[in-house]
PDB file of C-alpha atoms in Angstrom:
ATOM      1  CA  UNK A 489       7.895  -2.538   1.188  1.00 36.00           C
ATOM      2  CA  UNK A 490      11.154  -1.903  -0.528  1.00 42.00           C
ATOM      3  CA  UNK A 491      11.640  -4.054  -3.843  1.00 43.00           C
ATOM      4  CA  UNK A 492      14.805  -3.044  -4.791  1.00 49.00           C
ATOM      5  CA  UNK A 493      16.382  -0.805  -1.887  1.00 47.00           C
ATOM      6  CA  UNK A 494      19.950  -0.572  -4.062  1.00 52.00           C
ATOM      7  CA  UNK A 495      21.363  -1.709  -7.133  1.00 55.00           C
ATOM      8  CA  UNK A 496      25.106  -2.673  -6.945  1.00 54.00           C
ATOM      9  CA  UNK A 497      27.077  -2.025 -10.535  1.00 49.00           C
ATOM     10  CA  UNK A 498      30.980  -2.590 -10.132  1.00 45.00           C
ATOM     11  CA  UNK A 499      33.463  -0.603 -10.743  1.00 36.00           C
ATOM     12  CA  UNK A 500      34.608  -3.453 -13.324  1.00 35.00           C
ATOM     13  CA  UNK A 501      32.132  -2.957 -15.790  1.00 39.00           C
ATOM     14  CA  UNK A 502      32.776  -1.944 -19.050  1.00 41.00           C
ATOM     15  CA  UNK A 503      29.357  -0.028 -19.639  1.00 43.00           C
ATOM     16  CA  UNK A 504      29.573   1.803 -16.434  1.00 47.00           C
ATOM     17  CA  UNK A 505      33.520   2.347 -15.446  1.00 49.00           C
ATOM     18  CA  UNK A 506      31.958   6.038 -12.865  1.00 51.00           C
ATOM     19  CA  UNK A 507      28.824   4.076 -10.857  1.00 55.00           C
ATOM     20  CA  UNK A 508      29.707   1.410  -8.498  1.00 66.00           C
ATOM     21  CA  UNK A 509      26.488   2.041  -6.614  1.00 76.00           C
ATOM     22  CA  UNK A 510      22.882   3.375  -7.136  1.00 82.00           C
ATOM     23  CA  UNK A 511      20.250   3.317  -4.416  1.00 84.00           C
ATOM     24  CA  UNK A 512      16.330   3.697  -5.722  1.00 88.00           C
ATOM     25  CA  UNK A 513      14.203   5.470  -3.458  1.00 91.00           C
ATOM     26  CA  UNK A 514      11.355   2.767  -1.964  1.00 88.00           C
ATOM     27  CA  UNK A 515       8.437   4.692  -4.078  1.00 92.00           C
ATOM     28  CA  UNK A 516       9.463   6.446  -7.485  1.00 95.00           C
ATOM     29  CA  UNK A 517      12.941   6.683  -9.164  1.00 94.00           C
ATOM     30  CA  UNK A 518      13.510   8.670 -12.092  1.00 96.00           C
ATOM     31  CA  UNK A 519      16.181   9.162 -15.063  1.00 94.00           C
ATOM     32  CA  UNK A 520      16.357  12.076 -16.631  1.00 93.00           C
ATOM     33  CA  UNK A 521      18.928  13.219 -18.923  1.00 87.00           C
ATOM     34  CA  UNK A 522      19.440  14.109 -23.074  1.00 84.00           C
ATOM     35  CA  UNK A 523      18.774  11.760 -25.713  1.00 82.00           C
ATOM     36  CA  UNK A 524      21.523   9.558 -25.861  1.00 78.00           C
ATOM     37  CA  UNK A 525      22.688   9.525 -21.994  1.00 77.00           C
ATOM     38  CA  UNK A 526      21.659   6.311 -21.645  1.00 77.00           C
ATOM     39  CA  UNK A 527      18.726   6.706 -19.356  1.00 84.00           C
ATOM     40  CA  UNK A 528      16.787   3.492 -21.329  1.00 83.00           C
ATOM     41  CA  UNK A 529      19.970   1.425 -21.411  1.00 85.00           C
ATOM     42  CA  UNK A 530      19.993   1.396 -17.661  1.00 87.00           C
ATOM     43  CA  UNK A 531      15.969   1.188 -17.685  1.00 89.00           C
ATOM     44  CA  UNK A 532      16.706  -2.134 -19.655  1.00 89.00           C
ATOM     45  CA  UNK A 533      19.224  -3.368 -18.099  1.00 89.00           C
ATOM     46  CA  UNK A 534      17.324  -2.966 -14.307  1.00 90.00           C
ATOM     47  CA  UNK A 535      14.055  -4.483 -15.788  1.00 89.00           C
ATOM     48  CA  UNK A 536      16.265  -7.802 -17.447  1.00 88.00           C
ATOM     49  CA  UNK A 537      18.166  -8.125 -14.162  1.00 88.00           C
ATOM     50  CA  UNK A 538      14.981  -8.183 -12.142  1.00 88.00           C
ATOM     51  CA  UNK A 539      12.950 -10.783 -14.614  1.00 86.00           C
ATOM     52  CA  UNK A 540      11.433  -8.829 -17.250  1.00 89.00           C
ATOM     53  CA  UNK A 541      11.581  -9.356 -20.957  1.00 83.00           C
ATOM     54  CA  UNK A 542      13.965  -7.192 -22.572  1.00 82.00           C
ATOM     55  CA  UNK A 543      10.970  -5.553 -25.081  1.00 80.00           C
ATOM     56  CA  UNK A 544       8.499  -5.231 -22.079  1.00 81.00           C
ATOM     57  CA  UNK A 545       6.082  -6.932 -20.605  1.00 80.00           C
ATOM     58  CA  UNK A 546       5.265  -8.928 -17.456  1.00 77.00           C
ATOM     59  CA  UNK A 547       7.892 -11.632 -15.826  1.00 80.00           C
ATOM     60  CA  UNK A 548       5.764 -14.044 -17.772  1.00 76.00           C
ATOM     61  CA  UNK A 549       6.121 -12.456 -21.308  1.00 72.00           C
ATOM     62  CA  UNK A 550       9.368 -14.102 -23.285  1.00 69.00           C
ATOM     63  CA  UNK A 551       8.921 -12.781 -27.126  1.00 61.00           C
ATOM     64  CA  UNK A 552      11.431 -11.504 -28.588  1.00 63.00           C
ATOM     65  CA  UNK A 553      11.134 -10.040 -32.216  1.00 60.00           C
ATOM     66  CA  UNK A 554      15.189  -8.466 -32.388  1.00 62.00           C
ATOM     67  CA  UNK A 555      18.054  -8.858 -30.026  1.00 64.00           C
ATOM     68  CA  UNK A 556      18.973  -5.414 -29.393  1.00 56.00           C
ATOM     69  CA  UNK A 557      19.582  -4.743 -25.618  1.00 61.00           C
ATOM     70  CA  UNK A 558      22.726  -4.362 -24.159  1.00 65.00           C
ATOM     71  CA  UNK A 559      24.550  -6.779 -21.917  1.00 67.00           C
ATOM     72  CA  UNK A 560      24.751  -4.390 -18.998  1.00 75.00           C
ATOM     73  CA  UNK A 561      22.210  -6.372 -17.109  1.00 70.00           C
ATOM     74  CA  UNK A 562      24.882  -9.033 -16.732  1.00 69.00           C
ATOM     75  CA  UNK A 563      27.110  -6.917 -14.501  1.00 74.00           C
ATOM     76  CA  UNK A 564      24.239  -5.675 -12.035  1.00 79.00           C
ATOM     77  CA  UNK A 565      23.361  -7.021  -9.040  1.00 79.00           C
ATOM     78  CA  UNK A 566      20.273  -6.231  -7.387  1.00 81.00           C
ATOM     79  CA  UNK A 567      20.087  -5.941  -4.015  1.00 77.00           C
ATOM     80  CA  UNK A 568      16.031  -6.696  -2.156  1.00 72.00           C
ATOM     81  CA  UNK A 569      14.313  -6.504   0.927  1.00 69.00           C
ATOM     82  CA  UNK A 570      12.838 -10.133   2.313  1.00 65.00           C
ATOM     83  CA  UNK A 571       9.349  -9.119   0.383  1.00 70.00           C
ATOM     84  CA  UNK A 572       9.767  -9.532  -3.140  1.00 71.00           C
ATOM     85  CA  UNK A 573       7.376  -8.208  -5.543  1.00 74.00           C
ATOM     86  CA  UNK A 574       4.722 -10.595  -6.490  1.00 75.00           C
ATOM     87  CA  UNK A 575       3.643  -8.906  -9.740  1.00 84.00           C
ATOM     88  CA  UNK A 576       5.021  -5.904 -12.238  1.00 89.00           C
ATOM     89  CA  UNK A 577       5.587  -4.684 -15.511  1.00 87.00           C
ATOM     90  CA  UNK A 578       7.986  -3.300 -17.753  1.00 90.00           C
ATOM     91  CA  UNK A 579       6.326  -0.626 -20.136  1.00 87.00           C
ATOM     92  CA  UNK A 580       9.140   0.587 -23.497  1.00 84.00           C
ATOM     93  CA  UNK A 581       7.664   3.250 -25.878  1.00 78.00           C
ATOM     94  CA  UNK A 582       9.479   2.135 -28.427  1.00 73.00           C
ATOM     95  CA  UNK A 583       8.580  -1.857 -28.472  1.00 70.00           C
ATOM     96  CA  UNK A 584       5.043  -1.096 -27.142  1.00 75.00           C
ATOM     97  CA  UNK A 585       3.490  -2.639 -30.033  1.00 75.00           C
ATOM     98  CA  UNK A 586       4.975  -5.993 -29.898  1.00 77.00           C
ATOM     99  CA  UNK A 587       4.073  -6.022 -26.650  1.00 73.00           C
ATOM    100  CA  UNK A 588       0.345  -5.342 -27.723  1.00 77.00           C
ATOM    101  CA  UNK A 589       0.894  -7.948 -30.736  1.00 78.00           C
ATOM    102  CA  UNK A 590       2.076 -10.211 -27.751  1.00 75.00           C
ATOM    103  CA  UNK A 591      -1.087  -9.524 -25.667  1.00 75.00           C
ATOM    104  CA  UNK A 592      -3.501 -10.890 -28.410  1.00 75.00           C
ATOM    105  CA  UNK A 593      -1.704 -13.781 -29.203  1.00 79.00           C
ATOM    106  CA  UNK A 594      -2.205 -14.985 -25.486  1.00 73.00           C
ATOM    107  CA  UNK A 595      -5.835 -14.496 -25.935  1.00 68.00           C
ATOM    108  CA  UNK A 596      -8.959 -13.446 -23.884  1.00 77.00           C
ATOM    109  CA  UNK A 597      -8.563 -14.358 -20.560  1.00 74.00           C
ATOM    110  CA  UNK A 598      -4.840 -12.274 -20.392  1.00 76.00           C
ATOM    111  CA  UNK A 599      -6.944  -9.626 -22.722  1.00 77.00           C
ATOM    112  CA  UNK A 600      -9.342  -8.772 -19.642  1.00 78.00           C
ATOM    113  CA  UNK A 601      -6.168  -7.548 -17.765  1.00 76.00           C
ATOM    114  CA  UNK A 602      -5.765  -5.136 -19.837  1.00 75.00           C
ATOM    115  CA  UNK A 603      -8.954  -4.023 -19.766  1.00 78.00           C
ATOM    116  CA  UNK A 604     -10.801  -6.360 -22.534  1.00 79.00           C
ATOM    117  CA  UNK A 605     -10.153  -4.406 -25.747  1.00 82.00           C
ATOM    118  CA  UNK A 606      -6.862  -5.327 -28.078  1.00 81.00           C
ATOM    119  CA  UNK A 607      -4.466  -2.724 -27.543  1.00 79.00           C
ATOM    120  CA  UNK A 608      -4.473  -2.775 -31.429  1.00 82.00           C
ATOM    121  CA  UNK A 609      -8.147  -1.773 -31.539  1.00 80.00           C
ATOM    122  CA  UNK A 610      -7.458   1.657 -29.429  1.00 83.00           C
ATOM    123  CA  UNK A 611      -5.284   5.006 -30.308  1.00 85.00           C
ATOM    124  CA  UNK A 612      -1.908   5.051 -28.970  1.00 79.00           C
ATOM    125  CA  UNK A 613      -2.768   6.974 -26.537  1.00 81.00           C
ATOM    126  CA  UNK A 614      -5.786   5.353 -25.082  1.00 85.00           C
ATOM    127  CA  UNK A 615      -3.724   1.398 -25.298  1.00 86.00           C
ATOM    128  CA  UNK A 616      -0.997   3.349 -22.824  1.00 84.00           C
ATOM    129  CA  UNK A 617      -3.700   4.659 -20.180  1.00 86.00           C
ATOM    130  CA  UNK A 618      -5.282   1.351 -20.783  1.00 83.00           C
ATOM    131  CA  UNK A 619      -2.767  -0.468 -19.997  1.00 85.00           C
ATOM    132  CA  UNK A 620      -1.552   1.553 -17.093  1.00 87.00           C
ATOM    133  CA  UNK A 621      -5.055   1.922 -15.224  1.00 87.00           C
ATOM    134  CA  UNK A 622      -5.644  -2.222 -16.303  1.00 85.00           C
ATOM    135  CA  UNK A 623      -2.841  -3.363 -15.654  1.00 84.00           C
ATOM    136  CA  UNK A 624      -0.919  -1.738 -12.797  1.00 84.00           C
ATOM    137  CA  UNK A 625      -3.479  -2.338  -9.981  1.00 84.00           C
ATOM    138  CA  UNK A 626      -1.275  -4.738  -7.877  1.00 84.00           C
ATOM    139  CA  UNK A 627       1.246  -3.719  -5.066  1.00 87.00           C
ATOM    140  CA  UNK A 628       4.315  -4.578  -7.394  1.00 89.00           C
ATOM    141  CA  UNK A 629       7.445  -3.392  -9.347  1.00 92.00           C
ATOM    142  CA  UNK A 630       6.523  -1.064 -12.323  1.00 93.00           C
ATOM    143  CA  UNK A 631       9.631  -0.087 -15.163  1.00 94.00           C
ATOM    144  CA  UNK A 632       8.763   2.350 -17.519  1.00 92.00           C
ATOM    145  CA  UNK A 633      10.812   4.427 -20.666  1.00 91.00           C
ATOM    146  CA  UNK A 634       9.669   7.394 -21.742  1.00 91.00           C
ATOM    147  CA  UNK A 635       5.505   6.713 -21.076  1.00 90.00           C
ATOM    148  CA  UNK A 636       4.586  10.146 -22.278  1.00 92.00           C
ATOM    149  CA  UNK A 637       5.123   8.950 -25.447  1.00 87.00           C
ATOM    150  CA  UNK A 638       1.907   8.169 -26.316  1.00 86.00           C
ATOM    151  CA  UNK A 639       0.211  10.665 -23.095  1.00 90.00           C
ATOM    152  CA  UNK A 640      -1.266  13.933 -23.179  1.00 92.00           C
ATOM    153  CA  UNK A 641      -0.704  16.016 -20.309  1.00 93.00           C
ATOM    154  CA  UNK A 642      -3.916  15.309 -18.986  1.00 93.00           C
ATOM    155  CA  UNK A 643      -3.504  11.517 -19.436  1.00 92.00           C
ATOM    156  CA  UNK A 644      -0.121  12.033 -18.259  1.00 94.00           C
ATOM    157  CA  UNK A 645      -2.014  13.396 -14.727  1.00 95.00           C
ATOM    158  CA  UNK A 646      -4.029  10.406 -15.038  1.00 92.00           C
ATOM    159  CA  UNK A 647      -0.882   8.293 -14.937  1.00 93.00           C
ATOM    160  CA  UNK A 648       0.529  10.519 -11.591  1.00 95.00           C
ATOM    161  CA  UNK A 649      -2.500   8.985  -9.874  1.00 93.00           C
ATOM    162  CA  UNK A 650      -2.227   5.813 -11.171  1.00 91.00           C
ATOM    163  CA  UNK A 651       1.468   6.128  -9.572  1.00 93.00           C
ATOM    164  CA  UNK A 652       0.396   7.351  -6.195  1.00 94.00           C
ATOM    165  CA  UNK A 653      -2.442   4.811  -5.554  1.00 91.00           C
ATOM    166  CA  UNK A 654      -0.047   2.022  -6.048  1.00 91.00           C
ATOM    167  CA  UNK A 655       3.294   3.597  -3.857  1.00 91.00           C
ATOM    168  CA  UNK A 656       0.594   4.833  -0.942  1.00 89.00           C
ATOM    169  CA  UNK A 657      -1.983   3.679   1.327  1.00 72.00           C
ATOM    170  CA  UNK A 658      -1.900   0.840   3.724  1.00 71.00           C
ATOM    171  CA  UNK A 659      -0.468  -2.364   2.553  1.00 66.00           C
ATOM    172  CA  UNK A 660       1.874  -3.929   0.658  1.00 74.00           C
ATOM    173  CA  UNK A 661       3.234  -0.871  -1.822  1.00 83.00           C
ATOM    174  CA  UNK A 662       4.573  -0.409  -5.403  1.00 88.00           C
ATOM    175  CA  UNK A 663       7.553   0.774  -6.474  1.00 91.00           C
ATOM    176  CA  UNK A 664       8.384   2.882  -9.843  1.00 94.00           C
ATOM    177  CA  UNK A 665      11.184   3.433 -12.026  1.00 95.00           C
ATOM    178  CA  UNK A 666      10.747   5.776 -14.827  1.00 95.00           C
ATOM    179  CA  UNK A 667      12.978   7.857 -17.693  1.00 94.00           C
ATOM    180  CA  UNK A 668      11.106  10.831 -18.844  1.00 94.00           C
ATOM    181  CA  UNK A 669      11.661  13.845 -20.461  1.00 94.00           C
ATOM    182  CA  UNK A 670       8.123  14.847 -19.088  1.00 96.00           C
ATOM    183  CA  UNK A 671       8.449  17.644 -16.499  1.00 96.00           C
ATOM    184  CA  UNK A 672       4.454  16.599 -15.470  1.00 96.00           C
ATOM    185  CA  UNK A 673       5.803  13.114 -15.509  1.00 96.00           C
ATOM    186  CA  UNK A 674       8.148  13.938 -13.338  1.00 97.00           C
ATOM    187  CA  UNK A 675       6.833  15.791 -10.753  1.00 96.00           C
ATOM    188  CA  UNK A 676       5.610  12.993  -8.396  1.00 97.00           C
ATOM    189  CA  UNK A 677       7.008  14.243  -4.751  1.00 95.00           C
ATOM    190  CA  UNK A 678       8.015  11.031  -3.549  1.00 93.00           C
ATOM    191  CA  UNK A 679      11.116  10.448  -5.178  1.00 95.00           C
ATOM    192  CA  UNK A 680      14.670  10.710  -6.282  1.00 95.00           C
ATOM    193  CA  UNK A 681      15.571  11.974  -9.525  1.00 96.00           C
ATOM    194  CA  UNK A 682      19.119  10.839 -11.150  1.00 93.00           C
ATOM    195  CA  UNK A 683      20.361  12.707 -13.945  1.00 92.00           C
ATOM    196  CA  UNK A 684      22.865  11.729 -16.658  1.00 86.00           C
ATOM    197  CA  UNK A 685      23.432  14.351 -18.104  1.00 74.00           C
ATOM    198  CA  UNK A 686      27.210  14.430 -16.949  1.00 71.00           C
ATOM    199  CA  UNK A 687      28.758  11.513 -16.666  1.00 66.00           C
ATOM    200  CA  UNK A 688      27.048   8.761 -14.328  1.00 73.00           C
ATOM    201  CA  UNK A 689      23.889   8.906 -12.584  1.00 84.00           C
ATOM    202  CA  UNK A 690      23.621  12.197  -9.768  1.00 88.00           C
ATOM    203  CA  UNK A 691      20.239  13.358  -7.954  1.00 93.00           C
ATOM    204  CA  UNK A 692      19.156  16.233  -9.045  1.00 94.00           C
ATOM    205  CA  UNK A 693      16.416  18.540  -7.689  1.00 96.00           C
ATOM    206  CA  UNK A 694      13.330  18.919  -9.764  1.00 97.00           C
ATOM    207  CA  UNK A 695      13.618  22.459 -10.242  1.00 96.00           C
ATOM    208  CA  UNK A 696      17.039  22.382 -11.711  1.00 96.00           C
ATOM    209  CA  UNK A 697      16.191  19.335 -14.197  1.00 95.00           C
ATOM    210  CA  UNK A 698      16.374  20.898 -17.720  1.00 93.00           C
ATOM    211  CA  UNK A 699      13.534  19.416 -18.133  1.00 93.00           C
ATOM    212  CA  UNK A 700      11.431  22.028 -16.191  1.00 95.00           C
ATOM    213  CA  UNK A 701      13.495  24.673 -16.656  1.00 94.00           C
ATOM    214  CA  UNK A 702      13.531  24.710 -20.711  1.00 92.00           C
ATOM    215  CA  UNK A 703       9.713  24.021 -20.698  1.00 93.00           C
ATOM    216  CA  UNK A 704       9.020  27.303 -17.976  1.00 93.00           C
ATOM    217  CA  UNK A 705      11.070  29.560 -20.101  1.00 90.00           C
ATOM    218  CA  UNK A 706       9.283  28.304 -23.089  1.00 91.00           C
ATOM    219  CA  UNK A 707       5.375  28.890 -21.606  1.00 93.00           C
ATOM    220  CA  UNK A 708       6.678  31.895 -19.643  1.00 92.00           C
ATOM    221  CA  UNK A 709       8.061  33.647 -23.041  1.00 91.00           C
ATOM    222  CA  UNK A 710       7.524  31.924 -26.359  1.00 90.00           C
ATOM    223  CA  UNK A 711       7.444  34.666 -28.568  1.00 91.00           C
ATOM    224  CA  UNK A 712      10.878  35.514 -27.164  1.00 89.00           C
ATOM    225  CA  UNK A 713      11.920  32.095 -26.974  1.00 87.00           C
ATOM    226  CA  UNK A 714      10.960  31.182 -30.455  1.00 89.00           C
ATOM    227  CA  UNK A 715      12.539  34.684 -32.003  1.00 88.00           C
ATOM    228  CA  UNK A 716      15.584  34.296 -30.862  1.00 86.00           C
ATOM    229  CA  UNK A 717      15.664  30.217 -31.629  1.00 84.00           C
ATOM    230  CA  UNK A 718      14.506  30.757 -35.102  1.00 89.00           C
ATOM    231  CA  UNK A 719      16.659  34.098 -35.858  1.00 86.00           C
ATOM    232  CA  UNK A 720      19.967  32.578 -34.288  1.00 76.00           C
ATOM    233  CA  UNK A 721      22.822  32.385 -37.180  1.00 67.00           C
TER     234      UNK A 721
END
């Protein structure tokens, strides 16, 4: 099942003057690029055009504690199969705890979706994995910015096989779009990655994501790495 086979952006738009088309791939999509590309701006803008509340949430979720998101969401089109999602979630590091605050205020029966315990009540990390092994159980569309925020790399695993339970098997399947800076994170097989790191969105192979490549030459050499970081006038 294909959610969103292609997203349509045209040439017109003011946000976006080099992309006039982006195709997700029917299981995971990624985003990759420095801080400041714009990887969550189109992360936001994809989740708003599809239903979601701009600060996260389900389709039914419609707080809003700032209006901050950009207006690009008003020049996409999104292009689906006949078999539209019947469930999803848009996960944001950075507005994770209104969505939390947001969870309690609908009370206990929404609570038990999430796995019973307020979000409040747990470390950062453990409300993320709770949320992501509660929450995401249904064949559906899944948004998420930067989730190894609040992950270690084991729980950051944890969340790989959260992924492929929900984009495999027989059925009705999931489909995932992500930004990460994670190179574990990013590592599911399945799937494109887009990087914009120069200029608008271009697939990029895993191995050549700086991403993986910084991190390797870090664990393969630190004490090299870090003396010629730290000694560099």
């Amino acid at each position: 099942m294909k959610f969103l086979p292609s997203i349509y952006i045209p040439l017109t738009c003011q946000q976006s003057k080099t992309l006039s088309e982006l195709r997700l791939h029917p299981k995971v999509t990624y985003f990759v690029g420095e801080n400041g590309s714009g990887k969550s701006t189109i992360i936001e803008a994809l989740a708003i055009a599809a239903g979601f509340n701009a600060e996260g949430g389900s389709k039914n979720f419609r707080f809003k504690t700032a209006d901050a998101h950009s207006g690009l969401h008003s020049f996409i089109t999104l292009h689906r199969g006949a078999n539209r999602e019947k469930d999803g979630f848009f996960l944001r590091a950075e507005s994770f705890f209104n969505v939390a605050s947001e969870v309690d205020q609908l009370g206990p029966e929404i609570l038990s979706s999430y796995g019973g315990i307020s979000l409040h009540a747990q470390s950062h990390g453990e409300s993320f994995l709770a949320l992501i092994t509660n929450r995401m159980k249904k064949p559906g569309l899944y948004i998420m910015d930067e989730p190894e925020a609040a992950l270690s790399p084991m729980r950051q695993l944890s969340m790989l096989k959260v992924v492929h339970d929900l984009v495999s098997g027989e059925g009705p399947h999931s489909q995932f779009v992500i930004a990460t800076h994670s190179p574990i994170i990013l590592a599911y097989p399945e799937s494109i990655i887009y990087s914009l790191d120069e200029g608008g969105p271009k697939p990029i192979a895993y191995e050549d994501t700086e991403h993986v490549q910084v991190t390797r030459a870090f664990l393969n050499k630190p004490d090299r790495f870090l003396n010629e970081l730290l000694n560099s006038r």
